[in-house]
Short mmCIF file of C-alpha atoms and ligand atoms in Angstrom, two decimals:
data_model
loop_
_atom_site.label_atom_id
_atom_site.label_comp_id
_atom_site.label_asym_id
_atom_site.label_seq_id
_atom_site.Cartn_x
_atom_site.Cartn_y
_atom_site.Cartn_z
CA MET A 52 98.16 75.40 94.68
CA SER A 53 94.39 75.41 94.37
CA PRO A 54 92.41 77.85 96.51
CA GLY A 55 90.84 75.28 98.84
CA GLN A 56 94.13 73.71 99.93
CA THR A 57 95.16 74.08 103.55
CA MET A 58 98.53 74.65 105.12
CA ALA A 59 98.86 70.96 105.95
CA SER A 60 99.10 70.07 102.27
CA LEU A 61 101.40 73.00 101.46
CA SER A 62 104.93 71.65 101.44
CA PRO A 63 107.79 74.04 102.30
CA THR A 64 109.03 73.93 98.72
CA GLU A 65 105.75 75.28 97.48
CA LEU A 66 105.81 78.12 99.97
CA HIS A 67 108.98 79.70 98.61
CA ASP A 68 108.00 78.84 95.07
CA LEU A 69 104.99 81.13 95.33
CA ASP A 70 105.55 84.57 93.90
CA LEU A 71 104.65 87.70 95.80
CA ALA A 72 101.14 88.09 94.39
CA GLN A 73 100.34 84.42 95.12
CA LEU A 74 101.78 84.59 98.61
CA ALA A 75 99.83 87.77 99.40
CA GLY A 76 96.69 85.98 98.17
CA GLN A 77 97.30 82.93 100.37
CA LEU A 78 97.91 85.17 103.37
CA ARG A 79 94.72 87.11 102.71
CA GLN A 80 92.74 83.86 102.42
CA ARG A 81 94.52 82.72 105.59
CA THR A 82 95.53 79.35 104.16
CA VAL A 83 98.91 80.18 105.67
CA SER A 84 99.83 82.58 108.47
CA ALA A 85 102.37 85.38 108.29
CA ARG A 86 104.21 83.71 111.18
CA GLU A 87 104.48 80.41 109.28
CA VAL A 88 105.68 82.23 106.19
CA ALA A 89 108.27 84.25 108.13
CA GLY A 90 109.47 81.13 109.96
CA HIS A 91 109.89 79.29 106.68
CA PHE A 92 111.94 82.05 105.09
CA LEU A 93 114.09 82.56 108.19
CA ALA A 94 114.96 78.86 108.18
CA ARG A 95 115.63 78.98 104.46
CA ALA A 96 117.91 81.99 104.95
CA LYS A 97 120.03 80.04 107.43
CA ALA A 98 120.36 77.11 105.04
CA HIS A 99 121.66 79.42 102.30
CA ASP A 100 124.03 81.66 104.26
CA SER A 101 126.89 80.45 102.04
CA LEU A 102 125.63 82.86 99.36
CA GLY A 103 126.63 85.79 101.62
CA VAL A 104 123.28 87.53 101.33
CA TYR A 105 122.35 88.71 104.83
CA LEU A 106 124.15 91.33 106.89
CA ALA A 107 121.52 91.33 109.65
CA ARG A 108 118.61 89.23 110.84
CA ASP A 109 116.65 89.29 114.06
CA GLU A 110 114.16 86.49 114.41
CA SER A 111 112.27 88.10 117.29
CA VAL A 112 111.75 91.36 115.38
CA THR A 113 110.59 89.52 112.26
CA LEU A 114 108.21 87.22 114.13
CA ALA A 115 106.73 90.13 116.09
CA GLN A 116 106.04 91.94 112.80
CA ALA A 117 104.50 88.72 111.42
CA ASP A 118 102.25 88.35 114.46
CA ALA A 119 101.05 91.92 114.04
CA ALA A 120 100.34 91.17 110.35
CA ASP A 121 98.38 88.07 111.36
CA ARG A 122 96.25 90.16 113.70
CA ARG A 123 95.45 92.61 110.90
CA LEU A 124 94.75 89.74 108.50
CA ALA A 125 92.35 88.21 111.05
CA ALA A 126 90.62 91.56 111.48
CA GLY A 127 90.40 92.05 107.72
CA THR A 128 92.38 95.31 107.93
CA GLY A 129 95.52 94.14 106.16
CA GLY A 130 97.32 96.21 103.51
CA ALA A 131 98.22 95.13 99.96
CA LEU A 132 101.38 93.38 101.16
CA GLU A 133 100.09 92.18 104.52
CA GLY A 134 102.34 89.43 105.91
CA VAL A 135 104.60 89.27 102.83
CA PRO A 136 108.25 88.85 103.88
CA LEU A 137 111.00 90.84 102.25
CA ALA A 138 114.38 92.32 103.13
CA HIS A 139 116.05 95.65 102.51
CA LYS A 140 119.36 96.53 100.96
CA ASP A 141 121.55 97.65 103.85
CA ILE A 142 121.58 101.17 102.38
CA PHE A 143 118.13 101.87 103.85
CA VAL A 144 118.27 102.86 107.50
CA THR A 145 116.08 100.84 109.86
CA LYS A 146 115.44 101.29 113.55
CA ASP A 147 114.88 97.58 114.24
CA PHE A 148 118.00 96.31 112.48
CA PRO A 149 121.54 97.71 112.28
CA THR A 150 122.53 99.60 109.11
CA THR A 151 126.07 99.44 107.71
CA ALA A 152 125.86 100.38 104.00
CA GLY A 153 128.43 97.59 103.65
CA SER A 154 131.04 99.80 105.34
CA ARG A 155 133.27 99.46 108.39
CA MET A 156 132.46 103.13 108.88
CA LEU A 157 128.93 102.26 110.00
CA ARG A 158 129.54 98.92 111.70
CA GLY A 159 127.31 98.74 114.76
CA TYR A 160 125.26 101.78 113.73
CA ARG A 161 121.57 101.77 114.52
CA SER A 162 119.34 104.45 113.09
CA PRO A 163 116.77 106.15 115.32
CA PHE A 164 114.29 106.14 112.40
CA ASP A 165 113.21 104.13 109.35
CA ALA A 166 113.80 105.21 105.75
CA THR A 167 110.56 106.38 104.09
CA VAL A 168 110.63 103.42 101.67
CA VAL A 169 110.96 101.04 104.62
CA SER A 170 108.09 102.60 106.55
CA ARG A 171 105.85 102.73 103.45
CA LEU A 172 106.36 99.02 102.80
CA ALA A 173 105.71 98.32 106.48
CA GLN A 174 102.49 100.34 106.28
CA ALA A 175 101.41 98.14 103.37
CA GLY A 176 101.96 95.15 105.69
CA ALA A 177 105.37 93.82 104.60
CA VAL A 178 107.35 91.87 107.21
CA THR A 179 111.10 92.54 107.31
CA LEU A 180 113.39 89.48 107.26
CA GLY A 181 116.57 91.52 107.66
CA LYS A 182 119.19 93.56 105.85
CA LEU A 183 120.97 92.62 102.64
CA ASN A 184 124.61 92.81 101.64
CA CYS A 185 125.77 95.38 99.07
CA ASP A 186 128.86 97.06 97.75
CA GLU A 187 130.20 99.59 100.23
CA PHE A 188 128.09 102.78 100.03
CA ALA A 189 126.53 101.25 96.88
CA MET A 190 129.76 101.74 94.93
CA GLY A 191 130.36 98.81 92.67
CA SER A 192 129.01 96.51 90.00
CA SER A 193 129.86 93.13 91.46
CA ASN A 194 129.07 93.01 95.18
CA GLU A 195 132.72 92.17 95.83
CA ASN A 196 133.19 95.51 97.66
CA SER A 197 131.35 94.89 100.93
CA ALA A 198 133.50 95.44 104.00
CA ILE A 199 131.13 93.60 106.34
CA ALA A 200 131.16 89.83 106.97
CA PRO A 201 127.72 88.45 106.11
CA ILE A 202 125.89 86.17 108.56
CA GLY A 203 127.55 82.76 108.59
CA GLN A 204 130.96 84.05 107.43
CA ALA A 205 133.94 85.09 109.52
CA GLN A 206 135.25 87.61 106.96
CA PRO A 207 133.78 89.91 104.33
CA VAL A 208 133.28 87.78 101.21
CA PRO A 209 131.92 88.40 97.71
CA VAL A 210 128.21 87.64 97.34
CA ARG A 211 127.65 84.63 95.04
CA ASN A 212 125.42 84.27 92.03
CA PRO A 213 123.06 81.32 92.65
CA TRP A 214 123.04 80.40 88.94
CA ASN A 215 126.76 79.75 89.11
CA THR A 216 128.41 80.37 92.45
CA ASP A 217 131.82 81.07 90.87
CA HIS A 218 130.32 84.21 89.41
CA ILE A 219 129.41 87.62 90.80
CA PRO A 220 125.73 88.54 91.18
CA GLY A 221 126.24 92.11 89.96
CA GLY A 222 126.03 95.16 92.17
CA SER A 223 125.66 97.15 94.11
CA SER A 224 122.29 95.60 95.07
CA GLY A 225 123.77 92.13 94.44
CA ALA A 226 122.38 90.39 97.50
CA SER A 227 118.91 91.85 96.84
CA ALA A 228 118.93 90.11 93.45
CA VAL A 229 120.41 86.87 94.81
CA ALA A 230 117.83 86.70 97.59
CA VAL A 231 114.99 86.77 95.06
CA ALA A 232 116.68 84.46 92.53
CA ALA A 233 117.51 81.84 95.18
CA ARG A 234 113.94 81.96 96.50
CA LEU A 235 115.06 83.30 99.88
CA MET A 236 112.22 85.84 99.69
CA PRO A 237 109.65 86.82 97.10
CA ALA A 238 110.94 90.40 96.83
CA SER A 239 113.54 92.82 98.11
CA THR A 240 114.47 96.48 97.88
CA GLY A 241 117.44 97.90 96.06
CA THR A 242 118.86 101.27 95.07
CA ASP A 243 120.07 102.38 91.68
CA THR A 244 122.48 105.26 91.20
CA GLY A 245 124.02 104.11 87.93
CA GLY A 246 122.44 100.70 87.42
CA SER A 247 122.51 98.96 90.79
CA ILE A 248 118.98 97.58 90.52
CA ARG A 249 118.95 96.79 86.79
CA GLN A 250 122.37 95.18 86.46
CA PRO A 251 122.13 92.68 89.37
CA ALA A 252 118.54 91.90 88.34
CA SER A 253 119.87 91.10 84.88
CA PHE A 254 122.78 89.01 86.19
CA CYS A 255 120.53 86.98 88.53
CA GLY A 256 117.47 86.52 86.31
CA VAL A 257 115.02 88.61 88.35
CA THR A 258 112.88 91.64 87.53
CA GLY A 259 113.73 95.08 88.91
CA ILE A 260 112.71 98.65 88.28
CA LYS A 261 114.31 101.99 89.01
CA PRO A 262 111.59 104.63 88.89
CA THR A 263 111.90 108.19 87.62
CA TYR A 264 114.24 110.24 89.82
CA GLY A 265 112.09 111.70 92.60
CA ARG A 266 109.34 109.08 92.54
CA ALA A 267 110.59 107.31 95.65
CA SER A 268 111.75 109.26 98.66
CA ARG A 269 115.49 109.23 99.36
CA TYR A 270 114.90 109.96 103.04
CA GLY A 271 116.83 107.38 105.03
CA MET A 272 118.82 106.05 102.10
CA VAL A 273 122.51 106.35 102.93
CA ALA A 274 123.51 108.91 100.28
CA PHE A 275 125.94 108.05 97.49
CA ALA A 276 125.22 110.52 94.65
CA SER A 277 122.13 112.48 95.58
CA SER A 278 121.17 113.66 92.08
CA LEU A 279 121.11 110.04 90.89
CA ASP A 280 120.12 107.79 93.83
CA GLN A 281 116.71 106.11 93.53
CA ALA A 282 115.07 103.21 95.36
CA GLY A 283 113.16 100.44 93.65
CA PRO A 284 111.86 96.91 94.03
CA MET A 285 113.30 93.60 92.88
CA ALA A 286 111.03 90.58 92.49
CA ARG A 287 110.33 87.73 90.14
CA SER A 288 107.94 89.47 87.80
CA ALA A 289 106.79 92.86 86.59
CA GLN A 290 103.45 92.12 88.23
CA ASP A 291 105.13 91.77 91.62
CA CYS A 292 107.28 94.87 91.02
CA ALA A 293 104.10 96.83 90.24
CA LEU A 294 102.59 95.87 93.59
CA LEU A 295 105.74 96.88 95.45
CA LEU A 296 106.39 100.09 93.55
CA SER A 297 102.85 101.30 94.22
CA ALA A 298 103.57 100.96 97.94
CA MET A 299 107.07 102.52 97.80
CA CYS A 300 106.45 105.69 95.78
CA GLY A 301 104.75 108.97 96.55
CA PRO A 302 105.63 112.47 97.72
CA ASP A 303 107.64 113.02 100.89
CA PRO A 304 107.81 116.82 100.89
CA ASP A 305 108.92 117.31 104.49
CA ARG A 306 111.80 114.88 104.26
CA ASP A 307 113.13 114.80 100.70
CA SER A 308 113.09 118.08 98.81
CA THR A 309 113.66 116.26 95.51
CA SER A 310 110.68 113.95 95.94
CA LEU A 311 108.14 114.65 93.21
CA ASP A 312 104.78 116.10 94.14
CA ILE A 313 102.93 113.36 92.29
CA PRO A 314 100.58 111.01 94.10
CA ALA A 315 101.38 107.30 94.25
CA GLU A 316 99.84 105.34 91.40
CA ASP A 317 98.24 101.93 91.36
CA PHE A 318 100.66 100.35 88.90
CA SER A 319 99.03 96.90 89.17
CA ALA A 320 95.76 98.25 87.80
CA GLN A 321 97.54 99.34 84.62
CA LEU A 322 98.95 95.98 83.53
CA GLY A 323 96.34 94.77 81.06
CA ARG A 324 97.05 96.71 77.88
CA PRO A 325 98.04 94.82 74.71
CA LEU A 326 101.16 95.99 72.88
CA GLN A 327 99.59 96.44 69.45
CA GLY A 328 101.26 99.40 67.78
CA LEU A 329 103.79 100.03 70.56
CA ARG A 330 106.95 101.59 69.11
CA ILE A 331 110.07 100.04 70.64
CA GLY A 332 113.16 102.13 70.06
CA VAL A 333 116.36 100.16 69.68
CA PRO A 334 119.43 102.39 70.09
CA ARG A 335 122.12 101.37 67.64
CA GLU A 336 124.80 102.29 70.18
CA PHE A 337 123.54 99.49 72.46
CA PHE A 338 124.54 96.81 69.93
CA GLY A 339 127.55 95.71 67.95
CA GLU A 340 131.15 95.62 69.03
CA GLY A 341 131.57 95.34 72.78
CA VAL A 342 128.35 93.42 73.34
CA ALA A 343 128.95 89.70 73.85
CA PRO A 344 127.30 87.47 71.22
CA ASP A 345 125.26 85.52 73.81
CA VAL A 346 123.78 88.75 75.19
CA GLN A 347 123.13 90.09 71.70
CA ALA A 348 121.34 86.86 70.69
CA ALA A 349 119.05 86.88 73.75
CA ILE A 350 118.14 90.54 73.24
CA GLU A 351 117.46 90.02 69.52
CA ALA A 352 115.19 87.08 70.38
CA ALA A 353 113.33 89.22 72.93
CA LEU A 354 112.77 91.93 70.32
CA VAL A 355 111.37 89.31 67.92
CA GLU A 356 109.03 88.20 70.70
CA TYR A 357 107.86 91.81 71.09
CA GLU A 358 107.15 92.00 67.36
CA LYS A 359 105.00 88.88 67.71
CA LEU A 360 103.11 90.70 70.47
CA GLY A 361 102.29 93.51 68.05
CA ALA A 362 105.07 95.98 68.81
CA ARG A 363 106.99 97.74 66.08
CA ARG A 364 110.76 98.06 66.15
CA VAL A 365 112.21 101.49 65.46
CA ASP A 366 115.91 102.18 65.02
CA ILE A 367 117.04 105.11 67.13
CA SER A 368 120.30 106.70 68.17
CA LEU A 369 121.59 107.76 71.58
CA PRO A 370 124.78 109.27 70.21
CA ARG A 371 126.38 110.16 73.53
CA THR A 372 126.05 106.70 75.12
CA GLU A 373 129.83 106.26 75.40
CA LEU A 374 130.23 109.60 77.16
CA SER A 375 127.91 108.45 79.93
CA ILE A 376 130.85 106.59 81.51
CA PRO A 377 133.23 109.56 82.00
CA VAL A 378 130.29 111.84 82.83
CA TYR A 379 128.91 109.51 85.50
CA TYR A 380 132.35 108.74 86.93
CA ILE A 381 132.90 112.47 87.44
CA ILE A 382 129.47 113.45 88.78
CA ALA A 383 128.88 110.44 91.04
CA PRO A 384 132.28 110.66 92.80
CA ALA A 385 131.91 114.45 93.10
CA GLU A 386 128.62 114.04 94.94
CA ALA A 387 129.96 111.09 96.92
CA SER A 388 132.98 113.04 98.14
CA SER A 389 130.61 115.66 99.47
CA ASN A 390 128.09 113.23 100.98
CA LEU A 391 130.76 111.15 102.68
CA SER A 392 132.31 114.16 104.42
CA ARG A 393 129.79 113.57 107.21
CA PHE A 394 131.72 110.47 108.30
CA ASP A 395 134.26 112.34 110.37
CA GLY A 396 134.31 110.23 113.53
CA VAL A 397 132.35 112.87 115.45
CA LYS A 398 128.65 112.47 114.75
CA PHE A 399 128.23 108.77 114.25
CA GLY A 400 129.92 105.62 113.06
CA HIS A 401 133.53 104.61 113.44
CA ARG A 402 136.08 106.72 115.33
CA ALA A 403 139.77 105.84 115.40
CA PRO A 404 140.60 104.57 118.91
CA GLU A 405 143.86 106.54 119.12
CA TYR A 406 144.83 109.96 117.76
CA LYS A 407 146.92 113.03 118.55
CA ASP A 408 144.56 115.87 117.70
CA LEU A 409 141.40 116.64 115.74
CA GLN A 410 143.06 116.50 112.30
CA ASP A 411 144.71 113.23 113.17
CA MET A 412 141.39 111.84 114.39
CA TYR A 413 139.70 112.72 111.07
CA ARG A 414 142.54 111.24 109.07
CA LYS A 415 142.79 107.98 111.00
CA THR A 416 139.01 107.52 111.25
CA ARG A 417 138.53 107.89 107.52
CA ALA A 418 141.61 105.82 106.64
CA GLN A 419 140.32 102.97 108.81
CA GLY A 420 136.62 103.27 108.06
CA PHE A 421 136.51 103.48 104.27
CA GLY A 422 137.44 100.72 101.83
CA ASP A 423 139.61 101.15 98.73
CA GLU A 424 136.84 101.80 96.20
CA VAL A 425 135.25 104.43 98.45
CA LYS A 426 138.60 106.17 98.96
CA ARG A 427 139.21 106.12 95.22
CA ARG A 428 135.89 107.86 94.61
CA ILE A 429 136.46 110.45 97.34
CA MET A 430 139.80 111.33 95.77
CA ILE A 431 138.38 111.56 92.25
CA GLY A 432 135.43 113.59 93.54
CA ALA A 433 137.56 116.03 95.52
CA TYR A 434 139.85 116.44 92.51
CA VAL A 435 137.14 117.21 89.95
CA LEU A 436 135.53 119.71 92.32
CA SER A 437 138.73 121.47 93.23
CA HIS A 438 139.59 124.99 92.12
CA GLY A 439 141.26 124.84 88.73
CA TYR A 440 139.70 121.53 87.71
CA TYR A 441 136.03 122.26 88.37
CA ASP A 442 135.46 123.89 84.96
CA ALA A 443 137.41 121.31 83.05
CA TYR A 444 135.73 118.26 84.60
CA TYR A 445 132.68 118.80 86.77
CA LEU A 446 131.09 121.64 84.80
CA GLN A 447 131.82 119.94 81.49
CA ALA A 448 130.28 116.70 82.78
CA GLN A 449 127.14 118.56 83.84
CA LYS A 450 126.78 120.05 80.37
CA ILE A 451 127.08 116.66 78.70
CA ARG A 452 124.61 115.25 81.21
CA ARG A 453 122.06 117.75 79.94
CA MET A 454 122.82 116.76 76.32
CA LEU A 455 122.36 113.09 77.18
CA ALA A 456 118.95 113.87 78.64
CA ASP A 457 118.06 115.88 75.50
CA ASP A 458 119.09 112.96 73.29
CA PHE A 459 116.50 110.80 75.07
CA GLN A 460 113.81 113.40 74.41
CA GLN A 461 114.69 113.34 70.72
CA ALA A 462 114.46 109.54 70.79
CA PHE A 463 111.08 109.55 72.53
CA LYS A 464 109.65 111.51 69.59
CA LEU A 465 110.18 108.33 67.56
CA CYS A 466 109.32 105.61 70.08
CA ASP A 467 107.31 104.83 73.21
CA VAL A 468 109.90 102.77 75.07
CA ILE A 469 113.57 102.02 74.50
CA ALA A 470 114.91 98.46 74.67
CA GLY A 471 118.40 96.98 74.74
CA PRO A 472 120.78 95.00 76.88
CA VAL A 473 121.32 95.88 80.55
CA ALA A 474 125.00 95.01 80.39
CA PRO A 475 127.45 94.03 77.64
CA THR A 476 128.08 90.54 79.11
CA VAL A 477 126.58 88.06 81.55
CA ALA A 478 127.92 88.01 85.12
CA TRP A 479 131.69 87.65 85.20
CA LYS A 480 133.77 85.41 87.46
CA ILE A 481 134.44 86.44 91.05
CA GLY A 482 137.86 88.13 91.08
CA GLU A 483 138.03 88.61 87.32
CA LYS A 484 137.77 92.40 87.44
CA SER A 485 138.41 93.08 91.10
CA ASP A 486 141.88 94.57 90.48
CA ASP A 487 140.68 96.69 87.59
CA PRO A 488 138.23 99.41 88.62
CA VAL A 489 137.99 100.80 85.08
CA ALA A 490 136.86 97.41 83.73
CA ASN A 491 134.03 97.53 86.27
CA TYR A 492 133.11 101.08 85.26
CA LEU A 493 132.99 100.19 81.54
CA ALA A 494 130.46 97.42 82.21
CA ASP A 495 127.97 100.11 83.35
CA ILE A 496 127.71 101.65 79.88
CA PHE A 497 124.08 100.75 79.17
CA THR A 498 122.60 101.58 82.56
CA LEU A 499 124.28 104.96 83.07
CA PRO A 500 122.47 106.97 80.36
CA ALA A 501 118.99 106.54 81.93
CA SER A 502 120.44 107.27 85.39
CA LEU A 503 122.03 110.52 84.25
CA ALA A 504 118.79 111.58 82.57
CA GLY A 505 116.71 110.60 85.63
CA LEU A 506 114.53 108.28 83.53
CA PRO A 507 112.81 105.12 84.74
CA GLY A 508 114.46 101.87 83.66
CA MET A 509 113.92 98.23 84.32
CA SER A 510 115.46 94.84 83.75
CA LEU A 511 113.56 91.66 83.01
CA PRO A 512 114.81 88.14 82.38
CA ALA A 513 115.15 87.54 78.62
CA GLY A 514 117.17 84.35 78.27
CA PHE A 515 120.43 82.70 79.17
CA GLY A 516 123.99 83.07 77.96
CA ALA A 517 127.45 81.68 78.72
CA HIS A 518 127.81 79.40 81.79
CA GLY A 519 124.02 79.12 82.07
CA LEU A 520 123.87 82.70 83.36
CA PRO A 521 120.81 84.91 82.84
CA VAL A 522 120.57 87.80 80.38
CA GLY A 523 118.36 90.78 81.20
CA LEU A 524 116.49 93.01 78.78
CA GLN A 525 116.53 96.69 79.70
CA LEU A 526 113.47 98.84 79.09
CA ILE A 527 113.75 102.62 79.46
CA GLY A 528 110.69 104.86 79.51
CA ASN A 529 110.13 108.58 79.44
CA TYR A 530 109.63 110.43 82.73
CA LEU A 531 106.87 108.99 84.94
CA GLN A 532 106.16 106.18 82.49
CA GLU A 533 106.63 103.40 85.05
CA ALA A 534 103.14 102.05 84.41
CA ARG A 535 103.90 101.68 80.72
CA LEU A 536 107.27 100.03 81.39
CA LEU A 537 105.74 97.57 83.83
CA ASN A 538 102.98 96.71 81.37
CA VAL A 539 105.44 96.22 78.50
CA ALA A 540 107.45 93.88 80.74
CA HIS A 541 104.33 92.12 81.98
CA GLN A 542 103.08 91.37 78.46
CA PHE A 543 106.47 89.78 77.68
CA GLN A 544 106.24 87.70 80.85
CA LEU A 545 102.76 86.50 79.91
CA ALA A 546 104.26 85.17 76.66
CA THR A 547 107.58 83.78 77.98
CA ASP A 548 108.73 81.83 81.02
CA PHE A 549 112.29 83.09 81.65
CA HIS A 550 111.19 84.87 84.82
CA THR A 551 109.82 81.63 86.28
CA ARG A 552 113.07 79.64 85.90
CA LYS A 553 115.11 79.06 89.00
CA PRO A 554 118.72 78.22 89.66
CA GLN A 555 119.56 74.60 90.55
CA GLY A 556 121.21 75.64 93.76
CA SER A 557 117.98 77.16 95.03
CA ARG A 558 116.38 73.76 95.49
CA ALA A 559 115.98 73.24 99.21
N1 LIG B 886 128.25 100.51 89.27
C1 LIG B 886 127.94 101.88 89.47
C2 LIG B 886 128.90 102.48 90.47
O1 LIG B 886 129.73 101.78 90.97
C3 LIG B 886 126.53 102.05 89.93
C4 LIG B 886 126.30 101.82 91.36
C5 LIG B 886 124.90 102.11 91.81
O2 LIG B 886 123.99 102.22 91.00
N2 LIG B 886 124.73 102.24 93.13
O3 LIG B 886 128.85 103.64 90.75
#
């Protein structure tokens, strides 16, 4: 759309085809109002409820936020994201919408406060469209584990991948990725404990970044594994992610003791640098047996593209990659079993309607409130932390976690960023792995190492594989190197158009 065009000549298709930076620009120039934009995306949400994306919407809340944005836009006091609509993974607590974390345990729960990430985005002017489906308590890789029926459905259902609706979108931030891919919003929030931003971004052909652990406040994020949980944005491009991440990050010393005391950066201002001389480390453990040929081919082609852009490929080794699976699936459940002890039927959330005594109330409440995957993790977590097993499992896992982090530091002596696949395959079919938890865990192999080390990682669209499904390229940076990662992704997106492609089903 050219700058002088007015709303009258802006067809609805064009409105949701604009990316976040374009939409923010149109809002600032007031060629379209925040109310019109919000109204368009609310209507579009309704038309696509079959994807299972939304757990909550409230038109009056959204339109009131849009009106307030329009007033600030008129007064010229708008923030960087003024009037831009987005939605939050239902792991972030919000006072204006219910929060469930995809669990029966929290059905009907309304938080008295907003998560820091939510309030920071609101301060920048973002308008909230609602809350997005996810695997229960963010545990999963397929978004088949939500216990809440999304809007438009009578029962809990798996979220669908808009590129091929027989397939999963990835998880646990599956709906956040679907919402962006299907053009239901220009951006969304997600959380990543072991890959939950990067893997669904990869499976749905969108761009997502998990910052360094501690960059974004965890205050108001329903806790899964506190030493791993991080929030991040999902959008169509690295440029849009940079805008969002700048708004989301920053210290929160009074509310999250693990938030880093490092001021928020303007990531957008750091996107111009050419890649001449950049050393891209390619871990040999991220290739070969176990990686599907279609994924391998797309990643190889992306690396060739980087060489054309002036980068140099360096072979590196992350020798403990395989161990990241047992290590993560000990540490994450251990922390989850502790975090989830707060759901006891007393303080908030579900309480069994009938019980004999206190013990019975706890037992029944938790038996009714938690789904199978959550119960599985609580049992594993309680086991590895228990007297007699702690040394053999939990302590051992912590030691290997440290070694994994050291391996990355060795690797970063040889390279500036690390590149490889996000996942060994493209998105699998709905139901294909739902009876096999270990098969789901194994698919996390390439996202877990950066999570355990607390490093920033991102996924960007790099091609297509089997069944026309997207393939994501993973970039991992050293601590606090988000600006570099975003620039490396941005340069690729200036040279390729994978991130601009859209699924057939998204056509209104
Ligand atoms: N798939 C991983 C798990 O189930 C990661 C989830 C996440 O990052 N929230 O634990």
